[in-house]
Amino acid sequence: MIRSFRYLKPYIWTIIVVLALVLLRTFLELMMPFYLGKLIDDASSLFLSNENKETSIIYYGSMMLGITIVSIGVMIFSRYLGAKIAALYGKKLRSELYKNVQTFSLKEVDEFTPSSLITRSTNDIQAMQQTLAMLLRMAVLAPFTAIGAIAMAFIKHPTISTVLIVSIISVLSVLYTIYRLAYPKFSLIQKLADKMNLVVRENLTGLKVVRAFNTEEFQIDKSRKVAQDTMDNNVFVNRLFSAMWPVMGFVMQLTTALMYVVAIYFGFLKENSAFTPGDLSSMVQYGTQTLHSFMMMTMILIMLPRSAISANRVMDVIDKKTNIFDGDDLVKLDDLKGEVSFNKVSFKYPNSDESVLKDISFKAKPNEVTAFIGSTGSGKSTLINLVPRFYDVTDGEILIDNVNVKNYKLDDLYQLFGYVPQQGILFKGTIKSNVGFGVSNINDEELNKALDISQSKDFVEKLDDKYDSPISQGGTNVSGGQRQRLSIARAIAKKPKIYIFDDSFSALDYKTDAKLREALDENIKATILIVAQRINTIKNADKIIVLDKGRIVGIGKHYELLKSCEVYKEIAESQLTPEELLI
Amino acid sequence: MRNRYSEKPKNFSHTINRLLSYLSKDIILIIFAGFIAVIAALMGVLTPYLAGKALTLVKYIYDGEEALVSIFSFLPLFNFVTLIIVIILTALLTSLFNYLQSFLLIGMTQRLTYKMRIDLTTKVNSLPLKFFDKYKYGDILSRITNDVDMINQTLTQSISEIFRAITLVTSILVIMFLMSWELALITTGSVIISLIVAGIFVKISQKYFVRAAKSTGDMTGHVEEVFHGHQVVKIYNYQDKALAEFETLNDEIFDSSFKSQFISSIMFPVQFFFTNLAYIGIGVIGGYLLIKGQIEVGFILTYVLYARQVGQPIQTIGQTASVLQQTSAAAERIFFIMDQKEEDDESNKKLLLPNIKGKVEFDNLQFSYIKDKPVIKGFTAKVKPGDMVAIVGPTGAGKTTIVNLLMRFYELDDGDIKIDDISIKDMKRTEVRDKFGMVLQDTWIFEGSIYENIVYGSNGKTYEDVEKATKNAMTHHFIHSLPNGYDFILKEDGENISQGQRQLITISRAMLADKPMLILDEATSSVDTRTEILIQKAMDKLMKGRTSFVIAHRLSTIRNADVIFVVRDGNIIESGNHDALIEKDGFYAELYNSQFEGQEI
C-alpha cells in the first residue's frame, strides 16, 4: 500500500490541507461538550442573576452554533477534497497499470493471467480508492479525537481521567480477543465461498452429465455439505463480531458510572467544589468520545490488511518491467521481403526446467507456405509466438531478412505481421472496424476483398447492416467459425509481409477450410506460416516442419514425410483413411 | 463484481415479504427476538434518563441539598449508591439483551441463506434444459452465489438494526415528550429533518452510484477485451487507439466515482448539522427552562444524550433503506429462478424396461428449440439392437439434437421415440437416461480424486471393477504414471491433466457405468496423436455390442456405421449406410468428397 502512495505526491499539499481541516474539526468537536458544560453550570448556578444567566446561555449557545457552522463547512470541504484525491488516485493507478500492461510481452501477461489483470485493474483499484477515501476521513479523525478527548478530560480532572485509561485498556483487550478468535475462521470464509462457487459451477456446467448419470441427489448433497459448513462458519464469526458493540456499550456506561463514583467518593465533587456538575458532564462526554474513537481505530486496523492485499496485487503489476525492448535498427519496411529464419533456436519458459524448443533451424521463404505440425506439447504454438517477439528466445536467433528480430524497433516489427490466433478474437465495434483493425482508414474495396478471400462474404451479406453490423464485446454474437474468418480477414486487410496462422482453421469445416486455402493461394503473395492439427490443412504446403517434443523431426513435403518421418506418418494414420493415405 | 448498484427492485415490499416468509418456520424465534429487541431498546432508552438523574443528584450534592432523587414517581427515592448500581445493572442487561437479539437473528438469517442455497440447487437440477438456453451459466451462477451472499450479508444487519432503530427512536421520543414537550419538539424536528435529508441524499447518490457501476462495467469490458487479445492489439498497432478509449473510460469512472463518493459522504455532515442544531437548541432552551426552574439540571444532559442516541438509528435507517434495496434486488433475481416451471413430476410412472435389447425406433419426429422455428421436420428411422449409428453433418448443424431428444433433455413437439417398442414418453426420464452411457465432447471433470471421477454415476462398483473399466478404456496406464495413481486429486475442470487424459477418464466413467446403449461424441480436436490413438481404441471397445449413437468425426467410424444420420441445419435429411448414401449422390456424397478438394491426384 505504501508503494502506491508515490502517486499521491502531486497532491501532497491538498492532503495536508485535508488533514489540517480534520484537525480543526476535531478541535471544534471537542469544544462542544466544554461549552455545554459551561452553559449548564451557569444556567443552574445559584449565584448568578437571571439576567446574567440568560446572557451566558446566549453566549454559549452562539459559540456552539458558530462552532457547528464552521465545523460543517470544514467537514464538507475536507470531504470534497478527500473524495477528489481518492478519485484522482484511483484514476492514476488505473492509468499506470494499463499503460504498463501495454508494454508487457506475452511472458508477463501469462504470468499474471489475463483474468487476474482484469480483476486487479478494476476490483483491486476500487478497493484501494475506497480505502484511501476512508483513511482520509477517519484514520486521522479517530486518533485525533481520541487524543484530544483524553487531553480535554485530563485537563478537566486528571484523577478522574484515570478511569478512562482503564476503560481504554479493557476495550482494547476485548477487541483484541474477539479478533484473535475470529481471525482463523475469517479466512475460512473466503475459502468456503470459493468452494461453494466451485460446487455450483460444476453442477451448472455438468448439467447434462448429472442428468445422464441420474446423480442429481448426489450433487444436491454436495451443495448441502458446503452450505452447511459455510453456515456454521458464518454463524460463529458473525456472532463473535456482533459482541463488539454490546460490550463497547457496556464499557462506556461503566466508565460513566465509575467517573461519577470516583468524583463523589473521593470528594472531588462536593458542596461548592471547584469541580462542577457541568464539568462532570463534560468529562462523561469526553469519555464517550474517546472510547468511540478507539472503536473506530480498531475497525480501521482490521480493514487495512485486506486492502493491503489489493494494493500489493496492483503495485506488482505496475512495477513489473518487461525485458523485451526496441532494437536500434531503422528499417524501411517496404524493402523487406519477409524471409523468416530460425538459427539453432531454443526456448524455455521462465519458471521451467525443461526447454520447450530445442535447436530449431529452418528457413521460411516469401511467397511460400511453411507449415508446422506435431502433437500437443511439441512446441508449435510456442515457436510461432517467438517470431513477432511475443517471447524472446533463450538461445539462438530469429532473423527476418537476415536481421535479428531483436534489432528491429518493436512497432516496425509488428507492422510486418498478420497474426490470426487460435480462438478468433474480435473487439466491440462493427465488422468493418474489426476487419480494419490494423489499417488507419480501410476503404470499402479493400474491406470487401478481405471478406471475400476469408470466405466471410457470404454470411456478412446476409446480415441486415452488412459490414456495419455490430460486433459485441469479445465477438460473442457471431459463431466461432465466423469469428475466425473475420480474424483472417483482419490479417488480410493489413497486407502484411508475413502471415501467422496459429491453428486458425480448426473451427472451420473441411469444405470452408479448403476453399479458404485456395483463395489464400491465389491472392496472397507473402510468407505464410501455418500451425495446424489437421494434415488435410497443410498437405499442400511448400514446406512442412514436423515437431516432436520440441525438436524438428522432419522437414519436407507431404509425400516425402509420409515415407521418411515416423511421427508424421503416425499423425497421418490417425487422421486419414488408408485410401486417403495412398492417394 | 459484487456491487449491484445498478439493480432497482421492481416490487420492493412484495419481495421483502416473500424473503421474510422463508423465516416462517422460525416464527416463534422471530417473535421472541423481537420481544428481546424491544426490551433492549427500552433499557437503552432508560440509560440517558438515568444518567440525567445522576447528574441532577450530583447537582444536589454540589448545592448542599439532600442527596436523593426520584426516578419514577411510583418508586422510592434513590440515593447515590443505589442509583449507580441501577445504572450499571441497566447497562449490563441492555448489552446482554442486545447481544441475545443479534445472536438469535444471526442464526435465523444464516439458516435462511442455507435453505435458499439448497432450494436453488434443487431447482437448478429439476428445471428443463430449455431454460438454460436462454440464460447464460454465468448469470445463474452469479444468482446462486453472489445474490445469495448479498442477502446473507445484508439481511442480518438490516433486520436487527431496523428493529432496534425503530424501537429506540419511538421510545426515546415518547419519553422525551413526557419529560419536556419543548425540548422534545426540538429533538423531533431534528429527527424528521434528518430523515428527509437522508432520503434525499440516498436518492441523489443512487443516481451516481448507478453511473459509477456502469462506467466500471464498461471499463471492465474494455480491459477484458484488450488483455485477452493482447497479442492482437500489439500486432495490429491498436495500442494508441486502445489507450485513448481507455482514458475516456477512466475519466468517466473518475467523474462518477468522485461524485458518488462525495455526495454520499456529505450526508453525514449535513445530518450532523441538524443533530447539532438540536443539541444547541436543547442547550439554549434547556438553559432557559433551567433558569425558570421548570426542569432539573440533569434533563439537559439527558436530552443531549438522547439526541446523540437518536442520531445514530436515524442514520442507520437511512443506510438500511438503501441496503434493503440491494437486498430486494438480489432476492428478486433469486425468486425469478425459483418461480420457473420444473420438469413434470413423474413419480407416478412405473419402471417399464428392466431388460433391454436395444432396439430404437424414431417415428416422425417433430422438434423445435424455439417455437415456430422447427428444427426436425418429420424424421423416421429404425435402429436394430447393437447397431452403430453415425451422426454426421457440417459444424454447428445440430447433431446434438438427436442426443438431446434421446436422453429426453428436451421433449419432442410431436412424433415418438421407442425403445424396445416402448415410448420414451411413457418411461420415467430417469429410466430412459439410465439406459444410456454418455461421453460428450465437453469433458466434465470435477474436483476430486481420479477414482471419484470415474465411479461418478455408478453404484456399488468395486476397485476391481474400476480397474477393469480403465484397462478397457486405455486409461489405466496413465493413471499409474501419476503420483498417487487413482487417488491423484484432479483440480477444477481437470486442469491439471491434459485434454486427452480428461477424455480417457470420461470414457472410463462410461465404461464402468456399463449401460446397455451408448451416446458418444468423437470430437477430439486438440489432443496429441498418441493419446488420440488410445482414445479411439477405447471408443471402439466401448461401442462393441451396444446400440451406439455416435457424433462421428472419424472417417473410419462413418464408413463402418450400420446407419448414418446426415444432419443439415438441424434436420436429419438423409439416412442409410455409407455405400447407399454415396450412391444417392446427395448432400452426404458432397460432404464426403469435399475433403479431397484441391488435392493433387
PDB file of C-alpha atoms in Angstrom, chain A residues 29 32 36 39 44 46 50 53-54 57 61 64-65 68 72 75-76 79-80 83-84 87-88 91 94-95 98 101-102 104 106 109 114 117-118 121-123 129 195-196 198 200-212 214-215 218-220 222-224 227-228 231 234-235 238-239 242-243 246 250 253 260-261 264 269-273 276-277 285 375-376 385 390 414 417 419 427-428 437-438 473-474 490-491 494 509-511 539-540 570-571 574 577 579-580 583, chain B residues 1 3 47 51 54-55 58-59 61-64 80 84 88 91-92 95 99 103 106-107 110-111 114 117-118 121-122 124-127 132 137 141 152 219-228 230-236 238-239 242-243 246-247 250-251 253-254 257-258 262 265 268-269 272-273 276-277 279-280 283-284 287-288 290-291 297 300-301 304 343 395 404 407 409 430 433-434 438 444 446-447 456-457 492-493 509 527-530 536 555 559 590 595-596 598-599:
ATOM      1  CA  GLU A  29     -15.986  18.933  18.157  1.00  0.00           C
ATOM      2  CA  MET A  32     -18.870  21.404  22.173  1.00  0.00           C
ATOM      3  CA  LEU A  36     -22.423  22.842  27.013  1.00  0.00           C
ATOM      4  CA  LEU A  39     -23.917  26.532  29.853  1.00  0.00           C
ATOM      5  CA  SER A  44     -28.251  26.251  37.038  1.00  0.00           C
ATOM      6  CA  LEU A  46     -27.215  29.507  42.480  1.00  0.00           C
ATOM      7  CA  ASN A  50     -31.285  35.514  35.924  1.00  0.00           C
ATOM      8  CA  LYS A  53     -27.731  33.517  33.232  1.00  0.00           C
ATOM      9  CA  GLU A  54     -29.603  34.419  30.112  1.00  0.00           C
ATOM     10  CA  ILE A  57     -26.921  30.977  27.670  1.00  0.00           C
ATOM     11  CA  GLY A  61     -25.339  28.932  22.641  1.00  0.00           C
ATOM     12  CA  MET A  64     -21.848  26.308  19.891  1.00  0.00           C
ATOM     13  CA  LEU A  65     -23.773  27.442  16.848  1.00  0.00           C
ATOM     14  CA  THR A  68     -21.245  23.864  14.382  1.00  0.00           C
ATOM     15  CA  ILE A  72     -19.890  21.592   8.952  1.00  0.00           C
ATOM     16  CA  MET A  75     -16.279  18.753   7.057  1.00  0.00           C
ATOM     17  CA  ILE A  76     -17.858  19.314   3.708  1.00  0.00           C
ATOM     18  CA  ARG A  79     -14.677  15.508   2.276  1.00  0.00           C
ATOM     19  CA  TYR A  80     -14.808  17.213  -1.078  1.00  0.00           C
ATOM     20  CA  ALA A  83     -13.143  12.334  -2.393  1.00  0.00           C
ATOM     21  CA  LYS A  84     -11.350  14.166  -5.163  1.00  0.00           C
ATOM     22  CA  ALA A  87     -10.728   9.533  -7.196  1.00  0.00           C
ATOM     23  CA  LEU A  88      -7.600  11.015  -8.758  1.00  0.00           C
ATOM     24  CA  LYS A  91      -7.607   7.196 -11.904  1.00  0.00           C
ATOM     25  CA  ARG A  94      -5.680   2.569 -13.356  1.00  0.00           C
ATOM     26  CA  SER A  95      -3.821   4.553 -15.965  1.00  0.00           C
ATOM     27  CA  TYR A  98      -2.968  -0.105 -18.103  1.00  0.00           C
ATOM     28  CA  VAL A 101       0.423  -3.779 -19.231  1.00  0.00           C
ATOM     29  CA  GLN A 102       0.580  -2.429 -22.755  1.00  0.00           C
ATOM     30  CA  PHE A 104       4.175  -6.324 -21.491  1.00  0.00           C
ATOM     31  CA  LEU A 106       3.290 -12.336 -23.664  1.00  0.00           C
ATOM     32  CA  VAL A 109       0.665 -11.332 -19.423  1.00  0.00           C
ATOM     33  CA  PRO A 114      -5.440 -12.004 -18.247  1.00  0.00           C
ATOM     34  CA  LEU A 117      -5.047  -8.491 -14.659  1.00  0.00           C
ATOM     35  CA  ILE A 118      -8.670  -7.600 -15.215  1.00  0.00           C
ATOM     36  CA  SER A 121      -7.331  -3.159 -12.693  1.00  0.00           C
ATOM     37  CA  THR A 122     -10.963  -2.996 -11.588  1.00  0.00           C
ATOM     38  CA  ASN A 123     -11.798  -4.535  -8.210  1.00  0.00           C
ATOM     39  CA  GLN A 129      -9.639   4.037  -3.776  1.00  0.00           C
ATOM     40  CA  LYS A 195     -15.716 -23.846  -2.646  1.00  0.00           C
ATOM     41  CA  MET A 196     -19.400 -23.014  -2.848  1.00  0.00           C
ATOM     42  CA  LEU A 198     -16.886 -24.296  -7.380  1.00  0.00           C
ATOM     43  CA  VAL A 200     -22.346 -24.669  -8.021  1.00  0.00           C
ATOM     44  CA  ARG A 201     -20.297 -24.043 -11.141  1.00  0.00           C
ATOM     45  CA  GLU A 202     -19.541 -27.709 -11.557  1.00  0.00           C
ATOM     46  CA  ASN A 203     -23.214 -28.541 -11.190  1.00  0.00           C
ATOM     47  CA  LEU A 204     -24.170 -25.993 -13.830  1.00  0.00           C
ATOM     48  CA  THR A 205     -21.501 -26.847 -16.380  1.00  0.00           C
ATOM     49  CA  GLY A 206     -22.191 -30.543 -15.984  1.00  0.00           C
ATOM     50  CA  LEU A 207     -25.997 -30.378 -16.066  1.00  0.00           C
ATOM     51  CA  LYS A 208     -26.265 -32.838 -18.926  1.00  0.00           C
ATOM     52  CA  VAL A 209     -23.817 -35.245 -17.314  1.00  0.00           C
ATOM     53  CA  VAL A 210     -25.619 -35.000 -13.989  1.00  0.00           C
ATOM     54  CA  ARG A 211     -28.928 -35.858 -15.603  1.00  0.00           C
ATOM     55  CA  ALA A 212     -27.431 -38.518 -17.827  1.00  0.00           C
ATOM     56  CA  ASN A 214     -29.016 -39.513 -12.660  1.00  0.00           C
ATOM     57  CA  THR A 215     -26.780 -38.024  -9.968  1.00  0.00           C
ATOM     58  CA  PHE A 218     -25.528 -36.562  -5.208  1.00  0.00           C
ATOM     59  CA  GLN A 219     -24.946 -33.015  -6.409  1.00  0.00           C
ATOM     60  CA  ILE A 220     -27.551 -31.600  -4.056  1.00  0.00           C
ATOM     61  CA  LYS A 222     -22.571 -31.996  -2.177  1.00  0.00           C
ATOM     62  CA  SER A 223     -24.009 -28.472  -2.137  1.00  0.00           C
ATOM     63  CA  ARG A 224     -25.681 -29.199   1.147  1.00  0.00           C
ATOM     64  CA  ALA A 227     -23.629 -24.779   2.514  1.00  0.00           C
ATOM     65  CA  GLN A 228     -23.711 -26.334   5.978  1.00  0.00           C
ATOM     66  CA  MET A 231     -23.455 -21.559   7.587  1.00  0.00           C
ATOM     67  CA  ASN A 234     -20.553 -17.635   9.278  1.00  0.00           C
ATOM     68  CA  VAL A 235     -22.721 -18.082  12.355  1.00  0.00           C
ATOM     69  CA  ASN A 238     -20.850 -13.127  12.935  1.00  0.00           C
ATOM     70  CA  ARG A 239     -21.913 -13.948  16.464  1.00  0.00           C
ATOM     71  CA  SER A 242     -21.682  -8.859  16.964  1.00  0.00           C
ATOM     72  CA  ALA A 243     -20.444  -8.940  20.535  1.00  0.00           C
ATOM     73  CA  PRO A 246     -22.791  -4.510  23.177  1.00  0.00           C
ATOM     74  CA  PHE A 250     -21.480  -1.628  28.485  1.00  0.00           C
ATOM     75  CA  GLN A 253     -21.778   3.048  30.644  1.00  0.00           C
ATOM     76  CA  TYR A 260     -19.372   9.552  38.922  1.00  0.00           C
ATOM     77  CA  VAL A 261     -18.313   7.222  41.686  1.00  0.00           C
ATOM     78  CA  ILE A 264     -18.214  11.709  44.623  1.00  0.00           C
ATOM     79  CA  LEU A 269     -17.225  16.979  43.679  1.00  0.00           C
ATOM     80  CA  LYS A 270     -18.919  18.119  46.829  1.00  0.00           C
ATOM     81  CA  GLU A 271     -20.676  21.138  48.104  1.00  0.00           C
ATOM     82  CA  ASN A 272     -19.305  24.139  46.248  1.00  0.00           C
ATOM     83  CA  SER A 273     -16.278  22.318  44.968  1.00  0.00           C
ATOM     84  CA  THR A 276     -18.797  21.425  38.972  1.00  0.00           C
ATOM     85  CA  PRO A 277     -21.613  19.173  37.695  1.00  0.00           C
ATOM     86  CA  GLN A 285     -18.974  13.095  27.119  1.00  0.00           C
ATOM     87  CA  SER A 375       1.372 -33.484 -31.284  1.00  0.00           C
ATOM     88  CA  THR A 376       0.245 -31.267 -28.414  1.00  0.00           C
ATOM     89  CA  ASN A 385       4.967 -16.814 -30.770  1.00  0.00           C
ATOM     90  CA  PHE A 390       5.885 -12.210 -28.034  1.00  0.00           C
ATOM     91  CA  TYR A 414       4.718  -5.678 -35.531  1.00  0.00           C
ATOM     92  CA  PHE A 417       2.797  -9.460 -39.365  1.00  0.00           C
ATOM     93  CA  TYR A 419      -1.495 -12.621 -36.915  1.00  0.00           C
ATOM     94  CA  PHE A 427     -13.478  -6.416 -30.378  1.00  0.00           C
ATOM     95  CA  LYS A 428     -16.563  -4.410 -29.646  1.00  0.00           C
ATOM     96  CA  PHE A 437      -8.338  -3.018 -37.056  1.00  0.00           C
ATOM     97  CA  GLY A 438      -4.765  -2.716 -38.254  1.00  0.00           C
ATOM     98  CA  GLN A 473     -17.716  -7.432 -26.731  1.00  0.00           C
ATOM     99  CA  GLY A 474     -15.477 -10.415 -27.344  1.00  0.00           C
ATOM    100  CA  ARG A 490      -8.412  -8.623 -40.479  1.00  0.00           C
ATOM    101  CA  ALA A 491      -4.980 -10.049 -41.237  1.00  0.00           C
ATOM    102  CA  LYS A 494      -3.434  -5.309 -43.251  1.00  0.00           C
ATOM    103  CA  ASP A 509     -15.431 -27.419 -41.586  1.00  0.00           C
ATOM    104  CA  TYR A 510     -13.474 -29.227 -44.246  1.00  0.00           C
ATOM    105  CA  LYS A 511     -15.183 -27.537 -47.152  1.00  0.00           C
ATOM    106  CA  LYS A 539      -0.975 -31.246 -47.098  1.00  0.00           C
ATOM    107  CA  ASN A 540      -0.173 -28.835 -49.882  1.00  0.00           C
ATOM    108  CA  GLU A 570       1.629 -41.688 -37.187  1.00  0.00           C
ATOM    109  CA  ILE A 571      -0.316 -38.466 -37.220  1.00  0.00           C
ATOM    110  CA  SER A 574      -4.659 -41.408 -37.081  1.00  0.00           C
ATOM    111  CA  THR A 577      -8.259 -43.448 -44.001  1.00  0.00           C
ATOM    112  CA  GLU A 579      -7.268 -44.804 -49.140  1.00  0.00           C
ATOM    113  CA  GLU A 580      -6.524 -41.181 -48.434  1.00  0.00           C
ATOM    114  CA  ILE A 583      -3.621 -41.001 -52.775  1.00  0.00           C
TER     115      ILE A 583
ATOM    116  CA  MET B   1     -18.090  -7.534  -9.177  1.00  0.00           C
ATOM    117  CA  ASN B   3     -21.625  -4.191  -6.193  1.00  0.00           C
ATOM    118  CA  THR B  47     -29.779   4.825  30.261  1.00  0.00           C
ATOM    119  CA  ALA B  51     -27.555   9.451  33.560  1.00  0.00           C
ATOM    120  CA  ALA B  54     -27.360  11.020  38.254  1.00  0.00           C
ATOM    121  CA  LEU B  55     -26.281  14.477  37.181  1.00  0.00           C
ATOM    122  CA  VAL B  58     -24.712  15.341  41.778  1.00  0.00           C
ATOM    123  CA  LYS B  59     -26.048  18.854  41.445  1.00  0.00           C
ATOM    124  CA  ILE B  61     -24.720  17.353  46.379  1.00  0.00           C
ATOM    125  CA  TYR B  62     -22.953  20.347  44.891  1.00  0.00           C
ATOM    126  CA  ASP B  63     -25.653  22.649  46.150  1.00  0.00           C
ATOM    127  CA  GLY B  64     -25.509  21.042  49.528  1.00  0.00           C
ATOM    128  CA  PHE B  80     -26.330   7.899  45.024  1.00  0.00           C
ATOM    129  CA  ILE B  84     -25.148   3.886  40.390  1.00  0.00           C
ATOM    130  CA  ILE B  88     -24.671  -0.442  35.951  1.00  0.00           C
ATOM    131  CA  ALA B  91     -26.247  -1.191  31.174  1.00  0.00           C
ATOM    132  CA  LEU B  92     -25.411  -4.842  31.708  1.00  0.00           C
ATOM    133  CA  SER B  95     -25.911  -5.194  26.426  1.00  0.00           C
ATOM    134  CA  TYR B  99     -26.360  -9.440  22.156  1.00  0.00           C
ATOM    135  CA  PHE B 103     -27.334 -13.948  18.408  1.00  0.00           C
ATOM    136  CA  ILE B 106     -27.767 -14.302  13.032  1.00  0.00           C
ATOM    137  CA  GLY B 107     -28.761 -17.922  13.447  1.00  0.00           C
ATOM    138  CA  GLN B 110     -27.878 -17.889   8.159  1.00  0.00           C
ATOM    139  CA  ARG B 111     -30.434 -20.658   8.135  1.00  0.00           C
ATOM    140  CA  TYR B 114     -28.672 -22.071   3.743  1.00  0.00           C
ATOM    141  CA  ARG B 117     -28.942 -22.282  -1.493  1.00  0.00           C
ATOM    142  CA  ILE B 118     -30.320 -25.784  -1.206  1.00  0.00           C
ATOM    143  CA  THR B 121     -29.569 -26.145  -6.243  1.00  0.00           C
ATOM    144  CA  THR B 122     -32.535 -28.471  -6.195  1.00  0.00           C
ATOM    145  CA  VAL B 124     -31.492 -25.995 -10.995  1.00  0.00           C
ATOM    146  CA  ASN B 125     -31.397 -29.762 -11.180  1.00  0.00           C
ATOM    147  CA  SER B 126     -35.054 -30.059 -11.987  1.00  0.00           C
ATOM    148  CA  LEU B 127     -35.534 -27.286 -14.495  1.00  0.00           C
ATOM    149  CA  PHE B 132     -30.568 -22.765 -19.736  1.00  0.00           C
ATOM    150  CA  TYR B 137     -24.494 -20.119 -16.897  1.00  0.00           C
ATOM    151  CA  LEU B 141     -24.087 -18.945 -11.136  1.00  0.00           C
ATOM    152  CA  ASN B 152     -26.642 -13.143   3.577  1.00  0.00           C
ATOM    153  CA  MET B 219     -14.134  -0.288 -18.285  1.00  0.00           C
ATOM    154  CA  THR B 220     -14.137  -3.964 -17.297  1.00  0.00           C
ATOM    155  CA  GLY B 221     -15.441  -4.871 -20.719  1.00  0.00           C
ATOM    156  CA  HIS B 222     -12.754  -2.893 -22.471  1.00  0.00           C
ATOM    157  CA  VAL B 223      -9.971  -4.220 -20.282  1.00  0.00           C
ATOM    158  CA  GLU B 224     -11.226  -7.769 -20.724  1.00  0.00           C
ATOM    159  CA  GLU B 225     -11.046  -7.472 -24.500  1.00  0.00           C
ATOM    160  CA  VAL B 226      -7.690  -5.779 -24.562  1.00  0.00           C
ATOM    161  CA  PHE B 227      -5.955  -8.022 -22.052  1.00  0.00           C
ATOM    162  CA  HIS B 228      -7.269 -11.225 -23.560  1.00  0.00           C
ATOM    163  CA  HIS B 230      -3.075  -8.581 -26.021  1.00  0.00           C
ATOM    164  CA  GLN B 231      -1.172 -10.005 -28.956  1.00  0.00           C
ATOM    165  CA  VAL B 232      -3.749  -8.887 -31.482  1.00  0.00           C
ATOM    166  CA  VAL B 233      -3.702  -5.336 -30.118  1.00  0.00           C
ATOM    167  CA  LYS B 234       0.091  -5.221 -30.397  1.00  0.00           C
ATOM    168  CA  ILE B 235       0.384  -6.719 -33.841  1.00  0.00           C
ATOM    169  CA  TYR B 236      -2.333  -4.609 -35.341  1.00  0.00           C
ATOM    170  CA  TYR B 238      -4.054  -0.720 -31.947  1.00  0.00           C
ATOM    171  CA  GLN B 239      -2.325   0.337 -28.761  1.00  0.00           C
ATOM    172  CA  ALA B 242      -6.932   1.432 -27.175  1.00  0.00           C
ATOM    173  CA  LEU B 243      -5.205   3.794 -24.777  1.00  0.00           C
ATOM    174  CA  PHE B 246      -9.272   3.610 -22.035  1.00  0.00           C
ATOM    175  CA  GLU B 247      -8.539   7.158 -20.952  1.00  0.00           C
ATOM    176  CA  ASN B 250     -11.098   6.216 -16.960  1.00  0.00           C
ATOM    177  CA  ASP B 251     -12.260   9.823 -16.954  1.00  0.00           C
ATOM    178  CA  ILE B 253     -15.076   6.465 -13.767  1.00  0.00           C
ATOM    179  CA  PHE B 254     -13.183   9.296 -12.118  1.00  0.00           C
ATOM    180  CA  SER B 257     -16.927   7.725  -8.520  1.00  0.00           C
ATOM    181  CA  PHE B 258     -15.810  11.105  -7.229  1.00  0.00           C
ATOM    182  CA  PHE B 262     -18.589  12.923  -2.262  1.00  0.00           C
ATOM    183  CA  SER B 265     -20.049  11.262   2.288  1.00  0.00           C
ATOM    184  CA  PHE B 268     -23.220  12.601   7.363  1.00  0.00           C
ATOM    185  CA  PRO B 269     -22.094  16.201   7.896  1.00  0.00           C
ATOM    186  CA  PHE B 272     -24.675  16.102  11.842  1.00  0.00           C
ATOM    187  CA  PHE B 273     -25.521  19.757  11.323  1.00  0.00           C
ATOM    188  CA  ASN B 276     -26.002  19.638  16.402  1.00  0.00           C
ATOM    189  CA  LEU B 277     -28.635  22.298  15.888  1.00  0.00           C
ATOM    190  CA  TYR B 279     -28.021  19.861  20.532  1.00  0.00           C
ATOM    191  CA  ILE B 280     -27.659  23.627  20.652  1.00  0.00           C
ATOM    192  CA  GLY B 283     -28.805  23.667  25.423  1.00  0.00           C
ATOM    193  CA  VAL B 284     -30.340  27.100  24.905  1.00  0.00           C
ATOM    194  CA  GLY B 287     -30.957  26.700  29.789  1.00  0.00           C
ATOM    195  CA  TYR B 288     -33.995  28.995  29.839  1.00  0.00           C
ATOM    196  CA  LEU B 290     -33.430  25.694  33.911  1.00  0.00           C
ATOM    197  CA  ILE B 291     -33.461  29.343  34.848  1.00  0.00           C
ATOM    198  CA  VAL B 297     -30.210  20.150  35.660  1.00  0.00           C
ATOM    199  CA  ILE B 300     -30.241  18.825  29.655  1.00  0.00           C
ATOM    200  CA  LEU B 301     -27.658  16.083  29.824  1.00  0.00           C
ATOM    201  CA  VAL B 304     -28.216  15.739  24.846  1.00  0.00           C
ATOM    202  CA  GLU B 343     -39.953 -30.637 -15.463  1.00  0.00           C
ATOM    203  CA  THR B 395     -20.123 -27.776 -37.983  1.00  0.00           C
ATOM    204  CA  ASN B 404     -30.912 -34.258 -26.586  1.00  0.00           C
ATOM    205  CA  MET B 407     -31.983 -38.509 -23.431  1.00  0.00           C
ATOM    206  CA  PHE B 409     -33.115 -33.446 -22.257  1.00  0.00           C
ATOM    207  CA  THR B 430     -34.514 -41.261 -15.054  1.00  0.00           C
ATOM    208  CA  ARG B 433     -31.296 -41.904 -19.080  1.00  0.00           C
ATOM    209  CA  ASP B 434     -30.332 -44.985 -17.184  1.00  0.00           C
ATOM    210  CA  MET B 438     -22.730 -40.883 -22.402  1.00  0.00           C
ATOM    211  CA  TRP B 444     -16.788 -32.833 -17.326  1.00  0.00           C
ATOM    212  CA  PHE B 446     -14.950 -32.220 -11.007  1.00  0.00           C
ATOM    213  CA  GLU B 447     -12.591 -31.501  -8.170  1.00  0.00           C
ATOM    214  CA  TYR B 456     -19.402 -40.999 -10.560  1.00  0.00           C
ATOM    215  CA  GLY B 457     -22.848 -42.174 -11.563  1.00  0.00           C
ATOM    216  CA  GLU B 492     -11.415 -27.832 -11.064  1.00  0.00           C
ATOM    217  CA  ASP B 493     -12.249 -28.777 -14.666  1.00  0.00           C
ATOM    218  CA  ARG B 509     -16.632 -43.458 -16.459  1.00  0.00           C
ATOM    219  CA  VAL B 527      -5.424 -33.966 -28.448  1.00  0.00           C
ATOM    220  CA  ASP B 528      -1.933 -35.288 -29.159  1.00  0.00           C
ATOM    221  CA  THR B 529      -1.600 -38.162 -31.568  1.00  0.00           C
ATOM    222  CA  ARG B 530      -0.627 -40.903 -29.207  1.00  0.00           C
ATOM    223  CA  GLN B 536     -10.061 -44.200 -30.482  1.00  0.00           C
ATOM    224  CA  LEU B 555     -13.914 -41.439 -41.383  1.00  0.00           C
ATOM    225  CA  ARG B 559     -17.583 -45.875 -43.016  1.00  0.00           C
ATOM    226  CA  GLU B 590     -20.927 -33.886 -51.488  1.00  0.00           C
ATOM    227  CA  GLN B 595     -12.328 -33.492 -48.254  1.00  0.00           C
ATOM    228  CA  PHE B 596     -10.386 -34.170 -51.307  1.00  0.00           C
ATOM    229  CA  GLY B 598      -7.820 -29.021 -54.108  1.00  0.00           C
ATOM    230  CA  GLN B 599      -5.790 -32.139 -53.881  1.00  0.00           C
TER     231      GLN B 599
END
